[in-house]
Amino acid sequence: MFVPVANAATKKTTLTFAVASTPNAGESIVTFYGQVKPAGKASVVISSFDGVTWKNTPLKTTSTSSGSWRITTVATAIKAEGQYKATAIIGKKKTLSKAVNFKVDSSKTFSDTNALFLTAETSKLTGGRIQGSDVSRWQHPNDQPIDFKKMFEAGMRFVLIKASDAQEKADIETMKWLVGDRNAAQAAGLYTGMYHFAYLPNSTDEAYVIRDAKAQAQKVIWRLASLGGYNERDLPLALDLENNCVKKNRSGTCIKTMPRSLVTLWAQTWLQTIEEKTGRKPFLYSYSQFLEGATARSEVLRQYPLWLAHYGVNPADPIAQPGQRTTIGCFVHSWSTANCSSQWQIWQYSSCGIGSKYGVPSARVDLNVFRGSADNFLSLIKGKWQPEPADLMPINEPTSINLISVTSTDTNTPVEVNVEVFRSTGTPVVTGTVVFRPIDTNIKVKKQTAVRSASGRWELTIEGLPAGVTAGTLNYVDISKTHADNLMPLSITLLQGAELPKPTPTPKPTATKKPTDSCAKQIKH
């Protein structure tokens, strides 16, 4: 999440700045881009150096609430070069970027749209389909950046970037890379999409399931709004739905899944909410086994384009059909076709692309193809959604806490607290977590874990409290400052548990299994 500059006055404002020749069909395009940090809105002006003095150009824009900014312009000369810098203005304060030298790269212009989207190499590898990738924080090992120019040069034309996650820790990691990856990818000539990784709520109440789906959709809408909405290089949003587990035991094994009808209801609600707000049909990402086993057939779902994961099938094979069983029979789900394949729009055909080939620091990267022509692809970017002020993420929005239950017995048994937190609108909060804090600072909690059971609802497990009464507070904490922190008094009473026998040491294994190669049956290129 982003903290506005107004809330971070003690932090020094910095301005990142880059300029690139963006590949295009026809005239050369120049893209200036960067980010204001701490995130916030600023007026950004591009200056050029004429050999004697710096002069402001007519190129200017306003950064989004995420601090992201981008300006594109047609190059007036084919072999021109110059020196540029950017200035961010917030109130009366000016922040300058470093100067950047730039020379128009005329090799980035293509004769027509088909030449732009397909190269001889990618046509051979993908059977003539437009190639793309998808990335998340896992493609940034040791905080290394992705070289999107190399990705484009290797034949990629789109990249789908993880934009949000229902779990708070993963969402914060995601935000570390989203703005920079989107800016750099678009400047390199790639079209970008964004996806949300979903976790389903632990509930069998239809109204509750709908409420959770709308809350997770709201999180994505706020995220897109923080980037200024869709631009001319954005593909529609996507929902990553591949897990129907709603409760795990302490060892991490799933002990409860959501019924198929409710998984379908949740997905339909999320997709419809995003479409109604943004004016574009979002994608649904999943794989055939999950769609068949965890969802019900639905004409509503079928209306949304499918981003299908199916490995081990070569897209260059003229009769390859992703979504088919390798044995007799069909996968039966909302996108099943008469020939037992799937009506897909994007096909993720491998998770074993060679990272270094595509400018990705990780060893592996996902490979995708688009089903359709260049014109079909460009139809996906029609319709811009520009957010209104009311669509932007709130700042320190008031919250309320509702304690559902507390289960406590003795010092040998973890305390279990069920709690939910609401926005001032009465809907669940979409960020943050909960924690128990003893008033006596000498009391140390051995371990506590807050597991999200739905949007704005957590099951908090507390271990290591002493016998007797421990007075404290149950705190809702949101480091993103989207919602205001809150707390309520909570006293926990425990009996002294019987002394437990010391566990017998587990013997060390004498033999080790040879690691399996998860890429053994996948496409590698």
XYZ file of C-alpha atoms in Angstrom:
525
model
C 0.000 0.000 0.000
C 1.077 3.590 -0.451
C 1.495 6.289 2.157
C 0.697 9.800 0.830
C 3.401 12.449 1.019
C 1.240 14.461 3.411
C 1.506 11.633 5.943
C 5.238 11.260 5.504
C 6.504 14.817 5.854
C 9.601 13.698 7.720
C 10.766 11.588 4.774
C 12.865 13.122 2.039
C 11.125 13.258 -1.334
C 12.972 11.473 -4.130
C 12.198 11.199 -7.829
C 13.189 8.280 -10.043
C 13.505 9.001 -13.753
C 14.137 6.956 -16.894
C 13.626 7.453 -20.629
C 13.318 4.792 -23.313
C 12.547 4.246 -26.989
C 9.311 2.293 -26.799
C 8.753 -0.202 -29.639
C 5.885 0.829 -31.884
C 4.310 0.158 -35.262
C 4.998 3.322 -37.295
C 6.698 6.324 -35.715
C 9.239 6.149 -32.900
C 7.780 6.592 -29.427
C 9.716 8.036 -26.496
C 8.580 7.216 -22.956
C 9.612 9.179 -19.854
C 8.671 7.469 -16.578
C 9.428 7.192 -12.881
C 8.037 7.403 -9.361
C 7.765 10.004 -6.627
C 8.711 8.618 -3.210
C 7.146 8.715 -0.645
C 4.141 8.036 -2.838
C 1.868 10.926 -3.588
C 0.600 13.320 -6.227
C 3.038 15.802 -7.704
C 3.333 17.879 -10.870
C 6.106 16.409 -13.018
C 7.831 18.435 -15.735
C 10.479 17.244 -18.209
C 13.448 19.555 -18.908
C 16.018 19.318 -21.682
C 19.600 20.575 -21.893
C 20.486 22.628 -24.996
C 24.218 22.616 -24.329
C 24.097 25.786 -22.214
C 21.018 25.799 -20.003
C 18.193 23.548 -18.862
C 14.773 24.494 -20.273
C 11.343 23.162 -19.433
C 9.618 21.285 -22.255
C 5.829 21.144 -22.813
C 5.909 17.565 -21.484
C 4.261 17.446 -18.083
C 1.908 15.271 -16.085
C 0.636 14.597 -12.554
C 1.778 11.522 -10.685
C -0.832 9.108 -9.380
C -1.470 8.504 -5.684
C 1.071 5.673 -5.914
C 3.679 8.200 -7.047
C 3.840 6.606 -10.490
C 4.104 8.849 -13.557
C 4.599 8.297 -17.284
C 4.713 10.528 -20.374
C 4.830 9.303 -23.975
C 5.548 11.379 -27.047
C 6.358 10.822 -30.709
C 10.037 11.274 -31.562
C 10.347 14.193 -33.989
C 13.679 12.960 -35.330
C 14.822 9.444 -36.145
C 18.422 9.728 -34.933
C 18.101 12.479 -32.349
C 19.768 12.439 -28.953
C 19.544 14.636 -25.912
C 19.871 15.023 -22.169
C 16.821 15.203 -19.938
C 15.771 15.392 -16.331
C 12.473 15.541 -14.458
C 11.243 17.898 -11.748
C 8.525 16.977 -9.260
C 6.654 19.863 -7.683
C 4.658 19.389 -4.477
C 3.323 22.697 -3.216
C 6.311 25.018 -3.377
C 8.881 22.256 -3.011
C 10.801 21.021 -6.058
C 12.609 17.709 -6.296
C 15.004 17.079 -9.202
C 15.902 13.751 -10.740
C 19.294 12.782 -12.058
C 19.982 13.781 -15.665
C 19.668 11.019 -18.268
C 21.254 10.858 -21.724
C 19.010 9.436 -24.429
C 19.276 8.567 -28.112
C 16.311 7.524 -30.252
C 16.598 3.859 -31.216
C 15.061 3.601 -34.680
C 15.301 -0.194 -34.547
C 12.327 -0.065 -32.176
C 9.936 0.878 -34.989
C 8.081 -1.822 -36.937
C 6.400 -1.712 -40.338
C 2.978 -2.769 -39.041
C 1.161 -4.249 -36.038
C 1.755 -7.874 -37.049
C 5.495 -7.254 -37.339
C 5.430 -5.651 -33.889
C 3.697 -8.574 -32.193
C 5.316 -11.571 -33.874
C 8.957 -12.289 -34.655
C 10.270 -15.238 -36.676
C 11.626 -16.882 -33.510
C 8.485 -16.561 -31.418
C 6.335 -17.744 -34.336
C 8.420 -20.904 -34.412
C 8.245 -21.439 -30.645
C 4.565 -20.629 -30.162
C 2.972 -21.725 -33.405
C 2.413 -18.158 -34.554
C 0.781 -16.954 -31.350
C 1.628 -13.781 -29.425
C 3.904 -14.657 -26.510
C 3.841 -13.270 -22.989
C 4.875 -13.958 -19.424
C 3.698 -13.378 -15.873
C 5.785 -12.227 -12.917
C 5.601 -11.612 -9.194
C 8.078 -11.040 -6.395
C 9.502 -14.523 -7.036
C 11.055 -13.183 -10.245
C 13.047 -10.691 -8.135
C 15.408 -12.913 -6.099
C 17.732 -10.882 -3.867
C 15.795 -7.754 -4.901
C 17.150 -7.863 -8.447
C 15.204 -5.958 -11.138
C 13.780 -7.507 -14.303
C 15.275 -6.376 -17.608
C 12.057 -5.827 -19.558
C 13.944 -4.563 -22.624
C 15.600 -7.983 -22.862
C 12.195 -9.603 -22.340
C 10.840 -7.693 -25.345
C 13.892 -8.488 -27.462
C 13.379 -12.188 -26.654
C 9.911 -12.026 -28.227
C 7.600 -11.309 -25.313
C 4.824 -8.807 -26.014
C 2.833 -8.845 -22.786
C 3.500 -9.487 -19.113
C 0.933 -10.111 -16.382
C 2.115 -8.694 -13.056
C 0.872 -9.705 -9.631
C -0.868 -6.635 -8.220
C -2.473 -7.770 -4.976
C -2.954 -10.664 -2.575
C -5.679 -11.427 -0.051
C -3.008 -12.173 2.585
C -1.403 -9.096 4.108
C 2.252 -10.190 4.180
C 2.222 -11.356 0.557
C 0.385 -8.196 -0.485
C 3.076 -5.963 1.010
C 5.771 -7.944 -0.843
C 3.758 -7.563 -4.047
C 3.566 -3.784 -3.719
C 7.329 -3.569 -3.556
C 7.573 -4.295 -7.287
C 4.246 -3.455 -8.943
C 4.782 0.220 -9.805
C 8.323 -0.149 -11.098
C 7.606 -3.324 -13.067
C 4.520 -1.859 -14.758
C 6.317 1.368 -15.729
C 9.462 -0.353 -16.994
C 7.561 -3.055 -18.876
C 5.350 -0.557 -20.692
C 8.330 1.637 -21.562
C 10.046 -1.435 -23.008
C 7.078 -2.019 -25.320
C 5.224 -4.698 -23.359
C 1.515 -4.579 -22.661
C 0.828 -5.204 -18.998
C -1.925 -6.932 -17.090
C -2.361 -7.227 -13.329
C -3.744 -10.116 -11.289
C -5.115 -10.669 -7.781
C -4.293 -13.851 -5.836
C -7.439 -14.900 -3.987
C -8.102 -16.762 -0.758
C -11.671 -17.833 -0.096
C -13.537 -17.120 3.166
C -14.303 -19.755 5.775
C -18.086 -19.464 5.583
C -21.090 -21.267 4.124
C -23.312 -18.194 4.306
C -24.029 -16.913 0.780
C -24.348 -13.302 1.932
C -21.005 -13.570 3.739
C -19.329 -15.108 0.676
C -20.629 -12.278 -1.527
C -19.427 -9.711 1.006
C -15.919 -11.192 1.003
C -15.734 -11.295 -2.802
C -16.750 -7.634 -3.008
C -14.169 -6.709 -0.346
C -11.352 -8.424 -2.259
C -12.553 -6.765 -5.473
C -12.486 -3.399 -3.684
C -8.853 -3.972 -2.790
C -8.000 -4.512 -6.465
C -10.028 -1.471 -7.567
C -8.152 0.691 -5.062
C -4.868 -0.734 -6.328
C -5.721 0.062 -9.946
C -6.971 3.518 -8.947
C -3.667 4.223 -7.165
C -1.966 3.707 -10.540
C -4.301 6.171 -12.253
C -6.650 3.551 -13.728
C -6.162 1.754 -17.025
C -3.901 3.333 -19.630
C -3.436 2.520 -23.313
C -1.065 -0.375 -22.544
C -3.077 -2.096 -19.809
C -4.845 -5.417 -20.304
C -7.903 -6.154 -18.124
C -7.421 -7.275 -14.530
C -7.310 -10.989 -13.733
C -8.434 -13.182 -10.835
C -6.001 -15.938 -9.802
C -8.260 -18.630 -8.307
C -6.576 -21.971 -7.715
C -7.253 -22.895 -4.081
C -10.565 -23.712 -2.376
C -9.110 -24.527 1.060
C -10.677 -22.334 3.759
C -9.188 -23.898 6.908
C -5.940 -25.687 7.752
C -4.811 -27.497 10.899
C -1.730 -26.459 12.817
C 0.522 -28.597 10.632
C -0.709 -26.794 7.516
C -2.918 -29.581 6.153
C -6.224 -28.484 4.648
C -9.150 -29.719 6.734
C -12.002 -27.799 5.108
C -12.801 -26.711 1.564
C -15.527 -24.442 0.229
C -18.459 -26.119 -1.561
C -18.457 -25.843 -5.373
C -21.586 -23.704 -5.489
C -20.055 -21.127 -3.150
C -16.693 -21.055 -4.956
C -18.671 -20.302 -8.117
C -20.722 -17.614 -6.375
C -17.575 -15.994 -4.985
C -15.825 -15.963 -8.383
C -18.893 -14.618 -10.200
C -19.273 -11.824 -7.633
C -15.621 -10.787 -7.879
C -15.603 -10.783 -11.666
C -18.900 -8.912 -11.958
C -17.814 -6.292 -9.400
C -14.597 -5.584 -11.314
C -16.385 -5.436 -14.671
C -19.082 -3.068 -13.377
C -16.466 -0.687 -11.986
C -13.817 -0.734 -14.697
C -15.873 -1.396 -17.841
C -13.662 -4.311 -18.909
C -14.229 -8.032 -18.499
C -11.532 -9.427 -16.196
C -9.786 -12.755 -16.844
C -10.021 -15.787 -14.592
C -6.778 -17.745 -14.131
C -6.947 -21.393 -13.103
C -6.352 -24.956 -14.284
C -8.785 -27.611 -15.517
C -8.563 -29.982 -12.537
C -9.477 -27.165 -10.151
C -12.248 -25.786 -12.353
C -13.825 -29.230 -12.628
C -13.458 -30.228 -8.991
C -14.006 -26.928 -7.181
C -16.497 -24.959 -9.309
C -19.931 -25.593 -10.794
C -20.684 -25.078 -14.476
C -21.905 -21.527 -14.916
C -22.968 -19.480 -17.921
C -22.032 -16.376 -15.926
C -18.428 -17.581 -15.507
C -18.241 -18.603 -19.155
C -18.763 -14.973 -20.184
C -15.340 -14.095 -18.753
C -12.095 -14.879 -20.642
C -10.117 -17.820 -19.295
C -6.387 -17.707 -18.591
C -5.663 -21.431 -18.479
C -2.633 -23.150 -16.952
C -1.770 -26.405 -18.695
C 1.827 -27.626 -18.845
C 3.527 -30.304 -20.911
C 1.719 -29.453 -24.169
C 3.661 -27.668 -26.896
C 1.926 -24.606 -28.389
C 3.932 -25.125 -31.592
C 2.179 -28.476 -32.126
C -0.545 -27.801 -34.747
C -3.104 -30.035 -32.986
C -2.175 -29.248 -29.378
C -5.270 -28.646 -27.247
C -4.731 -27.335 -23.699
C -7.420 -28.315 -21.233
C -7.760 -31.905 -22.460
C -7.140 -34.953 -20.297
C -4.155 -37.078 -21.184
C -6.417 -40.129 -20.710
C -9.947 -40.830 -21.902
C -12.687 -38.355 -21.036
C -13.181 -34.631 -20.622
C -12.624 -32.050 -17.950
C -16.101 -30.655 -17.341
C -16.285 -27.008 -16.322
C -17.684 -23.675 -17.507
C -15.218 -23.323 -20.416
C -15.294 -26.944 -21.664
C -15.773 -27.391 -25.404
C -17.322 -30.173 -27.483
C -13.877 -31.626 -28.346
C -12.932 -31.843 -24.637
C -10.551 -28.873 -24.751
C -11.138 -25.476 -23.120
C -12.244 -22.141 -24.541
C -9.164 -20.246 -23.391
C -7.928 -16.730 -24.207
C -4.459 -16.928 -22.634
C -2.646 -20.218 -22.147
C 0.133 -20.560 -19.567
C 1.940 -23.470 -21.209
C 5.059 -23.680 -19.041
C 6.460 -22.580 -15.702
C 9.962 -23.464 -16.857
C 10.961 -20.680 -19.214
C 14.683 -19.909 -18.966
C 14.754 -16.773 -16.807
C 18.049 -15.363 -18.102
C 16.822 -15.545 -21.704
C 13.967 -13.171 -20.873
C 15.837 -10.773 -18.590
C 14.435 -12.350 -15.423
C 16.814 -12.846 -12.454
C 15.047 -16.026 -11.274
C 16.004 -19.346 -12.864
C 12.467 -19.952 -14.117
C 9.675 -17.825 -15.538
C 6.154 -18.651 -16.745
C 5.457 -18.714 -20.495
C 2.090 -17.793 -22.015
C 0.495 -17.388 -25.435
C -2.509 -15.325 -26.519
C -5.264 -16.875 -28.604
C -6.019 -14.582 -31.513
C -4.557 -12.032 -33.912
C -2.825 -8.763 -33.095
C -6.137 -6.981 -33.686
C -7.868 -9.371 -31.262
C -5.173 -8.640 -28.715
C -5.483 -4.867 -29.089
C -9.246 -5.111 -28.606
C -8.533 -6.054 -24.983
C -7.182 -2.580 -24.232
C -10.277 -0.719 -25.427
C -12.025 1.353 -22.811
C -10.171 3.373 -20.206
C -11.208 3.609 -16.588
C -10.040 6.820 -14.966
C -10.730 6.831 -11.208
C -12.626 9.565 -9.446
C -11.330 10.859 -6.074
C -13.897 8.629 -4.329
C -12.310 5.568 -5.977
C -8.939 6.140 -4.352
C -7.813 4.217 -1.312
C -8.906 5.887 1.933
C -6.403 7.162 4.476
C -6.846 6.166 8.129
C -10.503 5.389 7.571
C -12.285 4.825 10.942
C -12.775 1.211 11.987
C -14.737 -0.809 14.533
C -13.872 -4.149 16.156
C -16.292 -6.967 16.879
C -15.070 -9.768 19.160
C -16.819 -12.965 18.055
C -15.412 -15.495 20.544
C -12.538 -16.324 22.887
C -11.637 -19.928 23.737
C -9.152 -20.406 26.603
C -8.564 -23.366 28.941
C -5.064 -23.959 30.339
C -1.450 -23.072 29.655
C -0.982 -26.220 27.540
C -3.664 -25.221 25.046
C -3.415 -22.233 22.701
C -5.935 -19.430 23.171
C -8.178 -18.969 20.146
C -9.708 -15.553 19.397
C -12.161 -14.909 16.568
C -12.503 -11.249 15.624
C -13.757 -9.121 12.748
C -13.024 -5.495 11.869
C -15.268 -3.198 9.834
C -14.858 -0.011 7.828
C -16.966 3.050 8.620
C -19.212 1.940 5.719
C -20.061 -1.287 7.546
C -18.129 -3.460 5.090
C -15.045 -5.482 6.078
C -11.597 -3.891 6.117
C -9.420 -5.153 3.263
C -5.958 -4.688 4.769
C -4.298 -5.034 8.180
C -4.112 -7.770 10.815
C -4.761 -8.351 14.536
C -2.502 -8.939 17.522
C -2.890 -9.359 21.327
C -0.733 -7.116 23.525
C -0.482 -7.684 27.319
C -0.632 -4.491 29.387
C 2.193 -5.822 31.598
C 5.223 -5.524 29.312
C 7.034 -8.149 31.403
C 4.633 -10.783 30.062
C 6.047 -12.163 26.848
C 3.802 -13.942 24.380
C 5.616 -17.037 23.102
C 3.816 -17.122 19.762
C 0.711 -15.696 18.130
C -0.576 -16.229 14.637
C -3.419 -14.370 12.928
C -4.959 -16.468 10.154
C -7.290 -14.656 7.776
C -10.582 -16.571 7.588
C -12.284 -13.927 5.419
C -11.865 -10.273 4.507
C -11.745 -8.368 7.801
C -11.985 -11.537 9.888
C -9.194 -13.407 11.669
C -8.634 -16.450 13.864
C -5.885 -15.403 16.279
C -3.978 -18.190 18.062
C -1.972 -17.182 21.164
C 0.574 -19.435 22.890
C 2.764 -19.070 25.955
C 0.645 -16.902 28.277
C 1.034 -17.587 32.032
C -1.643 -19.066 34.283
C -4.089 -16.613 35.783
C -5.558 -13.474 34.271
C -3.598 -11.596 31.607
C -5.049 -8.151 30.964
C -4.333 -6.663 27.576
C -5.720 -5.251 24.359
C -6.808 -6.836 21.109
C -5.313 -4.575 18.460
C -6.198 -4.100 14.813
C -3.064 -2.842 13.036
C -2.852 -1.621 9.438
C 0.679 -0.591 8.450
C -0.646 0.635 5.093
C -2.731 3.289 6.949
C -5.664 2.546 4.667
C -7.808 1.893 7.731
C -7.260 3.398 11.165
C -5.676 1.236 13.872
C -8.041 0.284 16.664
C -8.076 -1.694 19.903
C -10.358 -3.088 22.543
C -9.680 -4.377 26.088
C -9.282 -8.154 26.350
C -8.445 -10.199 29.437
C -7.489 -13.862 29.043
C -7.833 -16.356 31.913
C -5.879 -19.631 31.920
C -5.568 -22.520 34.354
C -2.172 -24.042 35.018
C -1.783 -27.046 32.715
C -0.236 -30.318 33.809
C 3.471 -30.720 33.170
C 3.940 -32.294 29.771
C 6.486 -35.079 29.141
C 9.537 -34.070 27.205
C 9.238 -35.075 23.551
C 11.386 -37.928 22.268
C 13.918 -36.690 19.709
C 13.011 -37.645 16.155
C 15.716 -39.854 14.640
C 17.515 -38.399 11.660
C 16.739 -40.053 8.330
C 19.475 -42.318 7.052
C 18.675 -41.938 3.378
C 17.795 -38.922 1.286
C 15.447 -38.909 -1.665
C 16.678 -37.641 -4.973
C 14.966 -34.323 -5.677
C 12.371 -34.451 -8.425
C 12.660 -32.218 -11.474
C 9.370 -30.321 -11.726
C 10.376 -29.183 -15.213
C 11.040 -32.702 -16.544
C 7.865 -32.796 -18.646
C 7.542 -29.087 -19.368
C 8.503 -26.830 -22.246
C 11.881 -25.165 -21.646
C 12.927 -22.280 -23.874
